[in-house]
C-alpha positions as a Markdown table, in Angstrom:
| # | Residue | x | y | z |
|---|---|---|---|---|
| 1 | Met | -1.8 | 7.5 | -24.8 |
| 2 | Arg | -1.9 | 4.8 | -22.0 |
| 3 | Leu | 1.1 | 3.2 | -20.5 |
| 4 | Val | 0.3 | -0.2 | -22.2 |
| 5 | Glu | 0.2 | 1.4 | -25.6 |
| 6 | Ala | 3.6 | 3.2 | -25.0 |
| 7 | Ile | 5.2 | -0.1 | -23.8 |
| 8 | Ala | 3.8 | -1.9 | -26.9 |
| 9 | Glu | 5.3 | 0.8 | -29.1 |
| 10 | Leu | 8.7 | 0.5 | -27.4 |
| 11 | Leu | 8.6 | -3.2 | -27.8 |
| 12 | Gly | 8.0 | -2.8 | -31.6 |
| 13 | Phe | 4.5 | -4.3 | -31.6 |
| 14 | Gly | 2.4 | -3.4 | -34.6 |
| 15 | Pro | -0.8 | -1.4 | -34.5 |
| 16 | Asn | -2.9 | -4.6 | -34.4 |
| 17 | Val | -1.5 | -6.2 | -31.2 |
| 18 | Thr | -2.4 | -9.8 | -30.4 |
| 19 | Ile | -3.7 | -10.9 | -27.0 |
| 20 | Leu | -0.3 | -12.3 | -26.0 |
| 21 | Glu | 1.4 | -9.0 | -26.9 |
| 22 | Gln | -1.1 | -7.0 | -25.0 |
| 23 | Leu | -0.8 | -9.3 | -21.9 |
| 24 | Thr | 3.0 | -8.9 | -22.2 |
| 25 | Ala | 2.8 | -5.1 | -22.3 |
| 26 | Ser | 0.3 | -5.1 | -19.4 |
| 27 | Leu | 2.5 | -7.3 | -17.2 |
| 28 | Leu | 5.6 | -5.2 | -17.8 |
| 29 | Gly | 3.5 | -2.1 | -17.0 |
| 30 | Ala | 2.3 | -3.5 | -13.8 |
| 31 | Ile | 5.8 | -4.5 | -12.8 |
| 32 | Phe | 7.0 | -1.0 | -13.7 |
| 33 | Ile | 4.4 | 0.7 | -11.6 |
| 34 | Gly | 4.9 | -1.7 | -8.7 |
| 35 | Ile | 8.6 | -1.2 | -8.7 |
| 36 | Phe | 8.1 | 2.6 | -8.9 |
| 37 | Cys | 5.7 | 2.6 | -5.9 |
| 38 | Leu | 8.0 | 0.1 | -4.1 |
| 39 | Ile | 11.0 | 2.4 | -4.5 |
| 40 | His | 8.9 | 5.4 | -3.2 |
| 41 | Met | 7.5 | 3.5 | -0.2 |
| 42 | Ala | 10.8 | 1.6 | 0.5 |
| 43 | Ile | 12.6 | 4.9 | 1.1 |
| 44 | Thr | 9.9 | 7.0 | 2.7 |
| 45 | Gly | 8.0 | 4.4 | 4.6 |
| 46 | Pro | 10.7 | 2.8 | 6.9 |
| 47 | Trp | 12.5 | 6.2 | 7.1 |
| 48 | Ala | 9.4 | 8.1 | 8.2 |
| 49 | Lys | 8.5 | 5.2 | 10.6 |
| 50 | Arg | 12.0 | 5.4 | 12.3 |
| 51 | Lys | 12.0 | 9.2 | 12.5 |
| 52 | Val | 8.6 | 9.5 | 14.0 |
| 53 | Asn | 9.0 | 6.6 | 16.5 |
| 54 | Ala | 12.4 | 7.9 | 17.5 |
| 55 | Ala | 11.0 | 11.4 | 18.1 |
| 56 | Phe | 8.3 | 10.2 | 20.4 |
| 57 | Ala | 10.9 | 8.0 | 22.3 |
| 58 | Asp | 13.3 | 10.9 | 22.6 |
| 59 | Arg | 15.9 | 9.2 | 20.3 |
| 60 | Ile | 17.9 | 10.6 | 17.3 |
| 61 | Ala | 17.0 | 7.8 | 14.8 |
| 62 | Val | 18.9 | 7.5 | 11.5 |
| 63 | Asn | 20.9 | 10.5 | 10.4 |
| 64 | Arg | 24.2 | 9.2 | 9.1 |
| 65 | Val | 23.6 | 7.4 | 5.8 |
| 66 | Gly | 22.9 | 9.9 | 3.2 |
| 67 | Pro | 21.2 | 13.3 | 3.7 |
| 68 | Phe | 18.9 | 13.1 | 6.8 |
| 69 | Gly | 19.5 | 9.3 | 6.8 |
| 70 | Leu | 17.5 | 8.7 | 3.7 |
| 71 | Phe | 19.8 | 6.1 | 2.2 |
| 72 | Val | 19.7 | 3.8 | 5.3 |
| 73 | Ile | 17.3 | 1.6 | 3.3 |
| 74 | Val | 20.1 | 0.9 | 0.8 |
| 75 | Ala | 22.3 | -0.3 | 3.7 |
| 76 | Asp | 19.4 | -2.4 | 4.9 |
| 77 | Ile | 18.8 | -4.0 | 1.5 |
| 78 | Val | 22.5 | -4.8 | 1.1 |
| 79 | Arg | 22.7 | -6.3 | 4.5 |
| 80 | Leu | 19.6 | -8.5 | 4.0 |
| 81 | Ile | 20.4 | -9.7 | 0.5 |
| 82 | Ser | 24.0 | -10.6 | 1.6 |
| 83 | Lys | 22.6 | -12.9 | 4.3 |
| 84 | Glu | 22.3 | -16.6 | 3.7 |
| 85 | Leu | 18.9 | -17.9 | 2.6 |
| 86 | Ile | 18.2 | -20.5 | 5.2 |
| 87 | Ile | 15.7 | -23.1 | 4.2 |
| 88 | Pro | 14.2 | -24.9 | 7.2 |
| 89 | Asp | 13.7 | -28.6 | 7.4 |
| 90 | Gly | 10.4 | -30.1 | 6.4 |
| 91 | Val | 9.1 | -27.0 | 4.4 |
| 92 | Asp | 6.9 | -27.4 | 1.4 |
| 93 | Arg | 9.6 | -25.9 | -0.9 |
| 94 | Ser | 7.4 | -25.0 | -3.9 |
| 95 | Ala | 4.7 | -23.4 | -1.8 |
| 96 | Trp | 7.3 | -21.7 | 0.5 |
| 97 | Asp | 9.0 | -20.2 | -2.6 |
| 98 | Phe | 5.7 | -19.2 | -4.2 |
| 99 | Ala | 4.2 | -17.3 | -1.2 |
| 100 | Pro | 6.5 | -14.2 | -1.3 |
| 101 | Ile | 6.2 | -13.9 | -5.1 |
| 102 | Leu | 2.3 | -14.1 | -4.9 |
| 103 | Leu | 2.3 | -11.5 | -2.2 |
| 104 | Phe | 4.4 | -9.1 | -4.4 |
| 105 | Phe | 2.3 | -10.0 | -7.5 |
| 106 | Ser | -1.0 | -9.2 | -5.7 |
| 107 | Ala | 0.3 | -5.7 | -4.8 |
| 108 | Cys | 1.8 | -4.9 | -8.3 |
| 109 | Val | -1.2 | -6.0 | -10.3 |
| 110 | Gly | -3.5 | -3.9 | -8.1 |
| 111 | Phe | -1.8 | -0.8 | -9.4 |
| 112 | Ala | -3.0 | -1.6 | -13.0 |
| 113 | Val | -6.3 | 0.3 | -12.5 |
| 114 | Val | -5.0 | 3.0 | -10.2 |
| 115 | Pro | -4.9 | 6.4 | -12.1 |
| 116 | Met | -1.7 | 8.2 | -11.6 |
| 117 | Glu | 0.2 | 11.0 | -13.3 |
| 118 | Thr | 0.4 | 11.9 | -17.0 |
| 119 | Val | 4.1 | 12.0 | -18.0 |
| 120 | Ala | 5.1 | 13.2 | -21.5 |
| 121 | Gly | 1.6 | 12.6 | -22.7 |
| 122 | Val | 1.5 | 9.0 | -21.4 |
| 123 | Thr | -1.1 | 8.3 | -18.7 |
| 124 | Ile | 0.3 | 5.9 | -16.1 |
| 125 | Gln | -2.8 | 3.7 | -15.8 |
| 126 | Leu | -2.7 | 0.3 | -17.4 |
| 127 | Ala | -6.4 | -0.3 | -17.8 |
| 128 | Asp | -9.8 | 1.3 | -16.9 |
| 129 | Pro | -12.2 | -1.6 | -17.0 |
| 130 | Glu | -15.9 | -1.4 | -16.2 |
| 131 | Thr | -15.4 | -3.4 | -13.0 |
| 132 | Gly | -12.2 | -1.6 | -11.8 |
| 133 | Val | -13.4 | -1.2 | -8.2 |
| 134 | Val | -14.2 | -4.9 | -8.0 |
| 135 | Phe | -10.8 | -5.7 | -9.5 |
| 136 | Leu | -9.0 | -3.6 | -6.9 |
| 137 | Phe | -10.6 | -5.6 | -4.0 |
| 138 | Ala | -10.3 | -9.0 | -5.7 |
| 139 | Ile | -6.6 | -8.6 | -6.5 |
| 140 | Ser | -5.7 | -7.2 | -3.0 |
| 141 | Ser | -7.5 | -10.1 | -1.4 |
| 142 | Leu | -4.9 | -12.4 | -2.9 |
| 143 | Ala | -2.6 | -11.3 | -0.2 |
| 144 | Ser | -4.6 | -13.4 | 2.3 |
| 145 | Leu | -3.9 | -16.5 | 0.1 |
| 146 | Ala | -0.2 | -15.7 | 0.0 |
| 147 | Leu | 0.0 | -15.3 | 3.8 |
| 148 | Val | -1.7 | -18.6 | 4.6 |
| 149 | Ile | 0.5 | -20.4 | 2.0 |
| 150 | Ala | 3.5 | -18.9 | 3.7 |
| 151 | Gly | 2.3 | -19.9 | 7.1 |
| 152 | Tyr | 1.3 | -23.5 | 6.2 |
| 153 | Ser | 4.4 | -24.3 | 4.1 |
| 154 | Ser | 6.9 | -23.2 | 6.7 |
| 155 | Asn | 6.4 | -26.2 | 8.9 |
| 156 | Asn | 6.3 | -24.0 | 12.0 |
| 157 | Lys | 3.4 | -23.7 | 14.5 |
| 158 | Tyr | 4.1 | -20.0 | 14.9 |
| 159 | Ser | 4.1 | -19.4 | 11.2 |
| 160 | Phe | 0.9 | -21.4 | 10.8 |
| 161 | Leu | -0.9 | -19.5 | 13.5 |
| 162 | Gly | 0.2 | -16.2 | 12.0 |
| 163 | Gly | -1.2 | -17.3 | 8.6 |
| 164 | Leu | -4.5 | -18.4 | 10.1 |
| 165 | Arg | -4.7 | -15.1 | 12.0 |
| 166 | Ala | -4.1 | -13.1 | 8.8 |
| 167 | Val | -6.8 | -14.9 | 6.8 |
| 168 | Ala | -9.3 | -14.5 | 9.7 |
| 169 | Gln | -8.6 | -10.9 | 10.1 |
| 170 | Asn | -8.6 | -10.1 | 6.4 |
| 171 | Ile | -12.0 | -11.9 | 5.9 |
| 172 | Ala | -13.5 | -10.1 | 8.9 |
| 173 | Tyr | -12.5 | -6.6 | 7.8 |
| 174 | Glu | -13.3 | -7.2 | 4.2 |
| 175 | Ile | -17.0 | -7.0 | 5.0 |
| 176 | Pro | -17.0 | -3.3 | 6.2 |
| 177 | Leu | -14.5 | -2.4 | 3.3 |
| 178 | Val | -16.9 | -3.8 | 0.7 |
| 179 | Val | -20.0 | -2.3 | 2.3 |
| 180 | Thr | -18.5 | 1.2 | 2.5 |
| 181 | Ala | -17.1 | 0.9 | -1.0 |
| 182 | Ala | -20.6 | -0.1 | -2.2 |
| 183 | Ser | -22.0 | 3.1 | -0.8 |
| 184 | Val | -19.6 | 5.0 | -3.2 |
| 185 | Val | -20.7 | 2.8 | -6.1 |
| 186 | Leu | -24.4 | 3.5 | -5.3 |
| 187 | Phe | -23.7 | 7.2 | -5.3 |
| 188 | Thr | -21.8 | 7.2 | -8.6 |
| 189 | Gly | -23.7 | 4.4 | -10.3 |
| 190 | Thr | -20.5 | 2.9 | -11.8 |
| 191 | Leu | -17.7 | 0.6 | -11.0 |
| 192 | Arg | -15.3 | 2.2 | -13.4 |
| 193 | Val | -12.4 | 3.9 | -11.5 |
| 194 | Ser | -12.2 | 6.9 | -13.8 |
| 195 | Glu | -15.8 | 7.7 | -13.5 |
| 196 | Val | -15.7 | 7.5 | -9.7 |
| 197 | Val | -12.8 | 10.0 | -9.7 |
| 198 | Ala | -14.6 | 12.2 | -12.3 |
| 199 | Phe | -17.8 | 12.2 | -10.1 |
| 200 | Gln | -15.9 | 13.7 | -7.2 |
| 201 | Ser | -14.6 | 16.6 | -9.2 |
| 202 | Arg | -18.0 | 18.3 | -9.0 |
| 203 | Thr | -18.7 | 21.1 | -6.4 |
| 204 | Phe | -20.4 | 19.8 | -3.3 |
| 205 | Thr | -21.0 | 23.2 | -1.6 |
| 206 | Asp | -19.5 | 26.7 | -1.3 |
| 207 | Val | -18.2 | 27.9 | 2.1 |
| 208 | Leu | -17.3 | 31.6 | 2.1 |
| 209 | Gly | -16.6 | 31.5 | -1.6 |
| 210 | Val | -14.4 | 28.4 | -1.4 |
| 211 | His | -15.6 | 25.5 | -3.6 |
| 212 | Ile | -15.8 | 22.2 | -1.7 |
| 213 | Pro | -15.5 | 19.3 | -4.0 |
| 214 | Ser | -17.8 | 16.3 | -3.9 |
| 215 | Trp | -15.3 | 14.1 | -2.2 |
| 216 | Phe | -17.1 | 11.2 | -0.5 |
| 217 | Ala | -15.1 | 12.0 | 2.6 |
| 218 | Phe | -17.3 | 15.1 | 2.9 |
| 219 | Val | -20.5 | 13.5 | 1.4 |
| 220 | Asn | -20.4 | 10.4 | 3.6 |
| 221 | Pro | -17.8 | 11.0 | 6.4 |
| 222 | Phe | -19.1 | 8.0 | 8.4 |
| 223 | Ala | -18.3 | 5.6 | 5.5 |
| 224 | Phe | -14.9 | 7.3 | 5.1 |
| 225 | Ala | -13.9 | 6.8 | 8.8 |
| 226 | Leu | -15.1 | 3.2 | 8.7 |
| 227 | Phe | -13.2 | 2.5 | 5.5 |
| 228 | Val | -10.0 | 4.0 | 6.8 |
| 229 | Ala | -10.2 | 1.9 | 10.1 |
| 230 | Ala | -11.0 | -1.3 | 8.2 |
| 231 | Asn | -8.3 | -0.7 | 5.7 |
| 232 | Leu | -5.8 | -0.2 | 8.5 |
| 233 | Ala | -6.8 | -3.5 | 10.0 |
| 234 | Glu | -6.6 | -5.4 | 6.7 |
| 235 | Ile | -3.0 | -4.3 | 6.1 |
| 236 | Gly | -2.1 | -5.5 | 9.5 |
| 237 | Arg | -0.7 | -2.4 | 11.1 |
| 238 | Asn | -0.8 | -1.7 | 14.8 |
| 239 | Pro | -3.0 | -2.2 | 16.8 |
| 240 | Phe | -4.3 | -4.9 | 14.3 |
| 241 | Asp | -0.9 | -6.7 | 14.0 |
| 242 | Thr | -2.1 | -10.0 | 15.4 |
| 243 | Pro | -0.8 | -12.0 | 12.4 |
| 244 | Glu | 2.8 | -11.2 | 13.3 |
| 245 | Ala | 2.5 | -10.2 | 16.9 |
| 246 | Pro | 6.1 | -10.7 | 18.3 |
| 247 | Gln | 4.9 | -11.2 | 21.9 |
| 248 | Glu | 2.8 | -14.2 | 20.8 |
| 249 | Val | 3.8 | -15.8 | 17.5 |
| 250 | Val | 7.4 | -14.5 | 17.1 |
| 251 | Ala | 7.0 | -13.0 | 13.6 |
| 252 | Gly | 3.9 | -14.9 | 12.4 |
| 253 | Tyr | 3.9 | -16.1 | 8.8 |
| 254 | Gln | 7.3 | -14.6 | 8.1 |
| 255 | Thr | 9.2 | -16.3 | 11.0 |
| 256 | Glu | 11.0 | -18.8 | 8.7 |
| 257 | Tyr | 11.9 | -16.3 | 5.9 |
| 258 | Ser | 15.3 | -14.7 | 5.6 |
| 259 | Ser | 17.5 | -12.9 | 3.1 |
| 260 | Val | 15.9 | -12.0 | -0.2 |
| 261 | Tyr | 12.6 | -13.7 | 0.6 |
| 262 | Phe | 12.3 | -11.5 | 3.7 |
| 263 | Val | 12.9 | -8.5 | 1.5 |
| 264 | Phe | 10.1 | -9.6 | -0.8 |
| 265 | Leu | 7.7 | -10.0 | 2.2 |
| 266 | Tyr | 8.7 | -6.7 | 3.8 |
| 267 | Gly | 8.6 | -4.8 | 0.5 |
| 268 | Ser | 5.3 | -6.2 | -0.4 |
| 269 | Glu | 3.9 | -5.2 | 2.9 |
| 270 | Phe | 4.7 | -1.5 | 2.2 |
| 271 | Leu | 3.4 | -1.9 | -1.4 |
| 272 | His | 0.0 | -3.1 | 0.0 |
| 273 | Ile | 0.1 | -0.1 | 2.4 |
| 274 | Phe | 0.6 | 2.2 | -0.6 |
| 275 | Leu | -2.1 | 0.4 | -2.5 |
| 276 | Gly | -4.5 | 0.8 | 0.5 |
| 277 | Gly | -3.8 | 4.5 | 0.6 |
| 278 | Ala | -4.4 | 4.8 | -3.2 |
| 279 | Ile | -7.8 | 3.0 | -2.8 |
| 280 | Ile | -8.8 | 5.4 | 0.0 |
| 281 | Ala | -7.8 | 8.4 | -2.2 |
| 282 | Ile | -9.7 | 7.1 | -5.3 |
| 283 | Leu | -12.9 | 6.3 | -3.4 |
| 284 | Phe | -13.1 | 9.1 | -0.9 |
| 285 | Leu | -10.6 | 11.9 | -1.8 |
| 286 | Gly | -11.1 | 12.6 | -5.4 |
| 287 | Gly | -8.4 | 10.4 | -6.8 |
| 288 | Arg | -5.5 | 11.8 | -8.7 |
| 289 | Thr | -6.9 | 15.2 | -9.7 |
| 290 | Asp | -8.8 | 18.0 | -8.1 |
| 291 | Arg | -9.0 | 21.8 | -8.3 |
| 292 | Gly | -6.2 | 22.3 | -5.8 |
| 293 | Cys | -3.8 | 19.5 | -6.7 |
| 294 | Gln | -3.4 | 18.5 | -10.3 |
| 295 | Gly | -1.5 | 15.5 | -11.8 |
| 296 | Ser | 1.6 | 14.3 | -10.2 |
| 297 | Phe | 1.4 | 16.3 | -7.0 |
| 298 | Gly | -2.2 | 15.5 | -6.5 |
| 299 | Ser | -1.9 | 11.7 | -6.7 |
| 300 | Ser | 1.5 | 11.5 | -4.9 |
| 301 | Ser | 0.4 | 13.7 | -2.0 |
| 302 | Lys | -2.9 | 11.8 | -1.4 |
| 303 | Tyr | -1.6 | 8.3 | -1.9 |
| 304 | Gly | 1.6 | 9.0 | 0.0 |
| 305 | Ala | 0.0 | 10.8 | 2.9 |
| 306 | Phe | -2.2 | 7.8 | 3.8 |
| 307 | Ser | 0.7 | 5.4 | 3.2 |
| 308 | Cys | 3.1 | 7.2 | 5.5 |
| 309 | Ser | 0.5 | 7.6 | 8.2 |
| 310 | Arg | 0.0 | 3.8 | 8.1 |
| 311 | Ser | 3.7 | 2.9 | 8.1 |
| 312 | Gly | 4.2 | 4.7 | 11.4 |
| 313 | His | 0.8 | 4.2 | 12.9 |
| 314 | Gly | 0.0 | 2.6 | 16.2 |
| 315 | Arg | 3.1 | 2.9 | 18.3 |
| 316 | Gln | 2.5 | 2.5 | 22.0 |
| 317 | Tyr | 3.9 | 5.4 | 24.1 |
| 318 | Arg | 5.0 | 5.7 | 27.6 |
| 319 | Ala | 2.6 | 7.5 | 30.0 |
| 320 | Ser | 5.1 | 10.3 | 30.4 |
| 321 | Glu | 5.1 | 10.8 | 26.6 |
| 322 | Ser | 1.3 | 10.7 | 26.3 |
| 323 | Thr | 0.7 | 13.3 | 28.9 |
| 324 | Asn | 2.6 | 15.9 | 26.9 |
| 325 | Ser | 1.2 | 15.5 | 23.3 |
| 326 | Ser | 2.2 | 18.9 | 22.2 |
| 327 | Lys | 5.9 | 18.3 | 23.0 |
| 328 | Ser | 5.7 | 14.9 | 21.3 |
| 329 | Ala | 4.2 | 16.4 | 18.2 |
| 330 | Gly | 6.9 | 19.0 | 18.1 |
| 331 | Lys | 9.5 | 16.3 | 18.3 |
| 332 | Ala | 7.9 | 14.4 | 15.5 |
| 333 | Cys | 8.0 | 17.5 | 13.3 |
| 334 | Ser | 11.6 | 18.5 | 14.2 |
| 335 | Ser | 12.8 | 14.9 | 13.6 |
| 336 | Phe | 12.4 | 15.2 | 9.8 |
| 337 | Leu | 15.0 | 18.1 | 9.9 |
| 338 | Ser | 17.5 | 16.4 | 12.2 |
């Protein structure tokens, strides 16, 4: 049973659901998956970023709020929501309000075709259309529209420049993303996400009796490396953070946002990071299942590993830190236990 069918059953819809009822169940399912991923990334993402960056800078980082400082995000959310929502003069209010919602929506709906776990006989995947891969890229590209709306409607030159930079960067790096994804589609001969995942469950080769699966990271490592780099650039992490570079455009498109709207923007950013990690895992790392990692652990480990690597990626280190990489790596590992 898929998640949409389970939600329709909980809502009391009959066996012959109408289009409106199906859309309602699908929308609720997308919001459920998006909130689940947001909770996961909102806790692990900022926490891991602070811990790793602090370890490389020889600092302690968060270790007071909750075990290992895990609940610091709760304190951050309470602090941000309790702040006043300041509306700048001259903003296009309707567009200014709409941009954070569109950014959050584009991330949530992208998870509709991402295969996740099977819990109590319910597969957490809203839909598996024939054009699932195209749907992933089309929905995620809505983030560019949200960013340029946020920048243009803020009536601020720094916000406007940040929005233009975001659109230019996303369009530029969308080309290598689509080309490398097309290589996967040519290999599998399908755009359906489940069939792409199933294709990679085959055995690619045997090395000393160990079965190597047909992950496209092994079949086409050049495309995998190019896709990872382009995906990193599209989500705007360092060193590709020109849309919100604080040295040049203050905070870019989010300069004029505060309080709950800033929470929307910041949370949506981590949702897109998680979605990017999920797309990489689906196209190149066998998706949610393989011989070694089944079900919940398989999907969470793959999606989360790439997400956390991006949330703390690209920090610039002092020369004294860079010359002793082994010591820095040891600090990063020990920071998770401090």
